[in-house]
Amino acid sequence: MKRRMTIATALGLAVSLAGLPAWAQNEFGSKELIAAAEKEGQLTYYTANFAETEQEVIKAFNKRFPKVKVSMVRAPGGQLITRVKTEAAAGKLAADAISHTDRGLMKELSDLFQDYAPPNAADYRPDALVSPKLWPGATLGWAISYNSALVKNPPKSWMDLTKPEYKDKLIGQVVAPSGGTTWTRSMFERQVLGEDYWAKQAALGIALYPSGAPLSDALVRGEVSIAPLLYNIAYTKTRDGAPIESIFAPEGVPIIPFADGIPKTAKNPNAAQLFMNWRLSKEGQAFQISMLGNITSLKEPPAYPKGWDPKVVKVWVPNFEQFETLRAPWIEQWNKTYGYRQ
């Protein structure tokens, strides 16, 4: 009987570690990695994403791995990069994992990061990566949103946003120089929709906003009726009961893959790797899609946002070299076209 119990115990450990089924050990990492991460028991996580969003990610991670606590440090994009550079130069970089919305800024710091790839690395789009050390733990995407209480004939495509019927500031838009996300949208508009797209749209008298937060609030209040928005922003408004609907246009969905990495100086490298592995896993990506309104950089998405028809809608990823070289001259032209002064 004692021998049977020993065998049963061994089999139980082989099937489950810290409550994990056997298949999950391959998805999230080896049992040795999980044990080492739980022994460290913590990690410090730097992010430029919204604090509320990242708190939801951390809660979901802790449902799977309750023994690994995550301390989050959140700062706007530019400030976060400055902090990382300053701490690294002083030999005091406190982060175990870093996530940033701007792949270009992170690529410049790639020497600070250790070699890393998640267990499902081959499942990710190569064009979403700027370095083999940096991975898109989160991916945002652009949708066209509208106030359903005001718009009875909603747009069905990006080109519809140049229709004369939407004249006189029915459309609101975040300015192109706001950051990498809006530059992605603007680059998509010019490369995919045509060089005259900006001029056609600007002629309608677009209401310009500095960022997505005030624009989404204006859309809820009815100050504008239609607005291109990052879907995760629109999603939260819809989830909270606002009369906001969104469509994914057939010309394409411009996406913004994040760049996440583990510094060489990480004090809790196993916990950081486990956190990254979970975030990049199908489970982690499905959670972010279904609960946060994110998209994904996986070749085969584990889930789709509401209204996404995979037979019609395709993602659009900017060519990274062009993303960097065209940014300044094209944004200058965008500013002139829309009459915007920084």
XYZ file of C-alpha atoms in Angstrom:
342
model
C 0.000 0.000 0.000
C 2.845 2.348 0.877
C 4.445 1.660 -2.519
C 1.152 2.365 -4.281
C 0.811 5.659 -2.435
C 4.354 6.627 -3.413
C 3.660 5.839 -7.043
C 0.369 7.722 -6.918
C 2.082 10.724 -5.365
C 4.772 10.694 -8.032
C 2.190 10.460 -10.782
C 0.274 13.314 -9.217
C 3.355 15.504 -9.249
C 4.023 14.609 -12.860
C 0.505 15.572 -13.871
C 0.239 18.716 -11.800
C 2.627 21.253 -10.354
C 1.204 24.150 -8.337
C -2.241 23.229 -9.673
C -1.111 23.086 -13.310
C -2.196 20.370 -15.719
C 0.670 18.680 -17.560
C 0.051 20.512 -20.844
C 0.365 23.883 -19.122
C 3.910 23.124 -18.011
C 4.971 23.216 -21.661
C 2.940 26.353 -22.355
C 4.167 28.371 -19.382
C 7.587 26.778 -18.863
C 9.203 23.706 -17.367
C 8.401 22.492 -13.870
C 11.918 23.571 -12.888
C 11.249 27.125 -14.084
C 7.923 27.261 -12.255
C 9.501 25.975 -9.053
C 12.353 28.518 -9.324
C 9.896 31.348 -9.997
C 7.783 30.392 -6.993
C 10.905 30.250 -4.861
C 11.775 33.819 -5.893
C 8.149 34.669 -5.188
C 8.133 38.148 -6.696
C 9.127 40.417 -9.550
C 9.227 44.130 -10.284
C 7.425 45.057 -13.489
C 7.931 48.363 -15.347
C 5.243 49.322 -17.863
C 4.129 52.270 -19.986
C 0.653 50.821 -20.421
C -2.414 51.962 -18.449
C -2.112 50.991 -14.783
C -5.717 49.768 -14.604
C -5.169 47.455 -17.574
C -1.953 46.024 -16.207
C -3.562 45.413 -12.821
C -6.115 43.189 -14.553
C -3.307 41.269 -16.282
C -1.499 40.795 -12.986
C -4.683 39.543 -11.290
C -5.222 36.998 -14.066
C -1.580 35.869 -13.824
C -1.945 35.432 -10.067
C -5.013 33.239 -10.501
C -2.725 30.845 -12.321
C 0.412 31.505 -10.239
C -0.625 32.865 -6.816
C 2.833 32.357 -5.301
C 4.508 34.961 -7.548
C 3.705 38.548 -6.557
C 4.089 41.364 -9.077
C 5.070 44.895 -8.032
C 4.164 47.283 -10.830
C 5.880 50.584 -11.654
C 3.931 52.567 -14.229
C 5.151 55.687 -16.065
C 4.338 57.407 -19.381
C 6.405 56.187 -22.336
C 9.135 58.818 -22.452
C 9.482 58.989 -18.682
C 9.772 55.225 -18.425
C 12.574 55.070 -20.990
C 14.413 57.869 -19.168
C 14.049 56.005 -15.889
C 15.370 52.764 -17.387
C 18.357 54.544 -18.957
C 19.168 56.426 -15.749
C 18.923 53.381 -13.487
C 20.912 51.220 -15.914
C 23.697 53.802 -16.171
C 23.960 53.866 -12.385
C 23.922 50.074 -12.152
C 20.616 50.211 -10.254
C 17.992 49.019 -12.742
C 15.302 47.601 -10.457
C 13.062 46.062 -13.099
C 12.791 42.304 -13.594
C 10.557 42.764 -16.650
C 9.845 45.816 -18.806
C 6.917 46.397 -21.183
C 6.705 49.365 -23.531
C 4.267 50.509 -26.194
C 7.004 51.910 -28.471
C 9.075 49.185 -30.135
C 11.545 51.714 -31.518
C 12.469 53.109 -28.116
C 12.917 49.622 -26.718
C 15.012 48.451 -29.657
C 17.521 51.202 -28.866
C 17.956 49.601 -25.424
C 18.121 45.981 -26.612
C 21.650 45.522 -25.213
C 20.182 45.871 -21.714
C 18.052 42.758 -22.185
C 18.912 39.096 -21.855
C 18.262 36.465 -24.493
C 14.687 35.277 -24.118
C 12.009 33.532 -26.142
C 8.672 32.170 -24.885
C 7.778 28.486 -25.320
C 5.427 29.407 -28.174
C 7.878 31.744 -29.950
C 7.243 30.114 -33.344
C 3.541 31.019 -33.098
C 4.238 34.771 -33.279
C 4.341 36.958 -36.373
C 7.951 37.787 -37.267
C 6.935 41.299 -38.367
C 5.756 42.047 -34.809
C 9.301 41.670 -33.485
C 12.090 44.249 -33.577
C 14.562 42.136 -31.606
C 14.744 38.440 -30.659
C 14.993 39.653 -27.050
C 11.756 41.679 -27.110
C 8.271 40.206 -27.440
C 4.722 41.577 -27.915
C 3.149 40.618 -24.609
C 0.306 42.971 -25.546
C -0.926 44.205 -28.920
C -3.354 47.048 -29.492
C -5.403 47.680 -32.625
C -7.373 50.480 -34.255
C -11.130 50.288 -34.749
C -13.744 52.782 -35.911
C -16.108 53.624 -33.063
C -19.346 55.580 -33.063
C -22.071 56.752 -30.716
C -24.993 54.466 -31.549
C -27.475 56.909 -29.999
C -26.496 59.545 -32.559
C -25.313 57.700 -35.672
C -28.001 55.801 -37.546
C -25.887 55.186 -40.642
C -22.514 54.190 -39.179
C -19.360 53.914 -41.264
C -18.421 50.469 -42.518
C -14.890 51.195 -43.709
C -11.976 53.590 -43.305
C -12.853 55.215 -46.623
C -16.308 56.033 -45.272
C -14.588 58.536 -42.963
C -14.076 60.785 -45.979
C -17.802 60.977 -46.855
C -19.298 64.495 -47.044
C -22.214 63.378 -44.833
C -19.796 63.355 -41.899
C -18.785 66.982 -42.389
C -18.563 69.618 -39.655
C -16.758 67.795 -36.837
C -18.934 64.729 -36.554
C -15.586 62.908 -36.639
C -13.018 63.232 -33.879
C -9.442 62.049 -34.179
C -6.279 61.840 -32.083
C -3.490 63.905 -33.616
C -0.744 62.000 -35.448
C 2.144 63.331 -33.309
C 0.487 62.085 -30.118
C 2.693 58.981 -30.089
C 3.613 55.712 -31.744
C 0.055 54.384 -31.733
C -1.412 57.332 -33.633
C 1.575 57.460 -35.959
C 0.804 53.811 -36.785
C -2.764 54.751 -37.717
C -1.617 57.731 -39.787
C 1.011 55.664 -41.611
C -1.648 53.056 -42.413
C -3.996 55.732 -43.754
C -1.439 57.088 -46.181
C 0.068 53.775 -47.309
C -3.135 51.741 -47.574
C -5.932 54.267 -48.131
C -4.043 56.588 -50.470
C -1.889 59.704 -50.415
C -4.986 61.907 -50.727
C -6.825 60.305 -47.792
C -5.628 62.875 -45.255
C -6.688 65.796 -47.456
C -10.122 64.308 -48.123
C -10.709 63.747 -44.438
C -9.288 67.074 -43.273
C -11.729 68.825 -45.617
C -14.582 67.555 -43.436
C -13.508 69.680 -40.459
C -12.187 67.008 -38.107
C -12.183 67.680 -34.353
C -8.655 67.019 -33.068
C -7.787 65.612 -29.633
C -4.439 65.158 -27.850
C -5.043 61.521 -26.865
C -7.554 58.702 -26.871
C -8.893 59.278 -23.354
C -10.462 62.730 -23.937
C -11.618 61.667 -27.410
C -13.422 58.606 -26.068
C -15.062 60.769 -23.376
C -16.158 63.244 -26.060
C -17.639 60.367 -28.046
C -19.659 59.216 -25.032
C -20.910 62.761 -24.397
C -21.882 63.194 -28.045
C -19.459 66.047 -28.751
C -18.327 63.935 -31.691
C -20.274 61.056 -33.220
C -17.533 58.975 -34.839
C -13.913 58.397 -33.874
C -11.069 56.080 -34.829
C -9.994 54.676 -31.450
C -7.731 52.011 -30.102
C -10.206 49.213 -29.561
C -9.183 48.614 -25.946
C -10.265 52.184 -25.113
C -13.616 51.862 -26.888
C -14.123 48.399 -25.398
C -14.029 49.676 -21.829
C -16.651 52.332 -22.631
C -18.952 49.749 -24.215
C -18.390 47.313 -21.344
C -19.364 50.026 -18.852
C -22.667 50.659 -20.620
C -21.895 53.644 -22.862
C -23.702 53.721 -26.262
C -20.463 53.031 -28.126
C -20.188 50.487 -30.936
C -17.069 49.634 -32.927
C -16.287 48.055 -36.279
C -13.118 46.537 -37.689
C -12.774 47.873 -41.212
C -12.133 45.565 -44.180
C -9.140 47.613 -45.412
C -7.210 46.437 -42.364
C -6.685 46.870 -38.632
C -3.436 48.725 -37.843
C -1.887 47.010 -34.834
C 0.711 48.149 -32.317
C 2.764 45.283 -30.885
C 4.410 46.087 -27.559
C 8.044 45.258 -26.824
C 8.598 43.376 -23.558
C 11.875 42.036 -22.211
C 13.830 40.807 -19.207
C 16.887 42.922 -18.251
C 20.228 41.157 -17.853
C 20.334 42.573 -14.326
C 16.983 41.085 -13.242
C 17.096 39.958 -9.614
C 14.144 37.610 -10.140
C 14.758 36.290 -13.670
C 12.731 33.084 -13.252
C 9.651 34.922 -11.980
C 10.041 37.433 -14.812
C 10.282 34.655 -17.385
C 7.217 32.894 -15.994
C 5.251 36.163 -16.104
C 6.354 36.782 -19.683
C 5.613 33.188 -20.684
C 2.089 33.413 -19.279
C 1.402 36.790 -20.852
C 2.538 35.507 -24.262
C 0.738 32.162 -23.964
C -2.568 31.455 -25.642
C -4.223 31.711 -22.241
C -2.671 35.104 -21.549
C -3.463 36.431 -25.006
C -7.047 35.112 -24.906
C -7.578 36.869 -21.572
C -6.335 40.175 -22.959
C -8.526 39.856 -26.056
C -11.728 38.846 -24.300
C -11.400 40.933 -21.137
C -9.312 43.969 -22.107
C -10.128 44.591 -25.763
C -6.611 43.865 -27.020
C -5.676 42.260 -30.321
C -2.790 39.763 -30.610
C 0.410 39.252 -32.593
C -0.080 35.485 -32.670
C -0.367 34.068 -36.182
C -3.468 32.115 -35.130
C -5.459 34.134 -32.571
C -6.952 32.115 -29.688
C -9.967 34.450 -29.702
C -11.392 37.388 -31.630
C -12.938 40.656 -30.462
C -16.646 41.183 -30.997
C -17.408 41.987 -34.604
C -14.131 40.618 -35.969
C -14.655 38.384 -39.012
C -11.339 36.585 -39.677
C -12.441 35.864 -43.241
C -12.670 39.592 -43.978
C -10.605 41.505 -41.432
C -6.816 41.345 -41.514
C -4.224 43.023 -39.343
C -1.776 45.545 -40.766
C 1.697 45.775 -39.245
C 3.897 48.744 -40.224
C 7.236 48.032 -41.818
C 9.504 48.900 -38.918
C 12.257 50.561 -40.972
C 9.693 52.772 -42.716
C 7.977 53.371 -39.380
C 11.179 54.994 -38.140
C 12.384 56.836 -41.276
C 9.032 58.214 -42.473
C 7.786 59.339 -39.092
C 9.147 62.905 -38.906
C 8.494 64.026 -42.508
C 5.064 62.453 -42.751
C 3.889 63.794 -39.399
C 5.010 67.261 -40.473
C 2.860 66.858 -43.582
C -0.045 65.533 -41.506
C 0.136 68.601 -39.260
C -0.030 70.923 -42.266
C -2.898 68.996 -43.851
C -5.052 69.055 -40.712
C -3.972 72.553 -39.665
C -2.501 71.306 -36.406
C 0.202 73.189 -34.498
C 2.166 71.408 -31.810
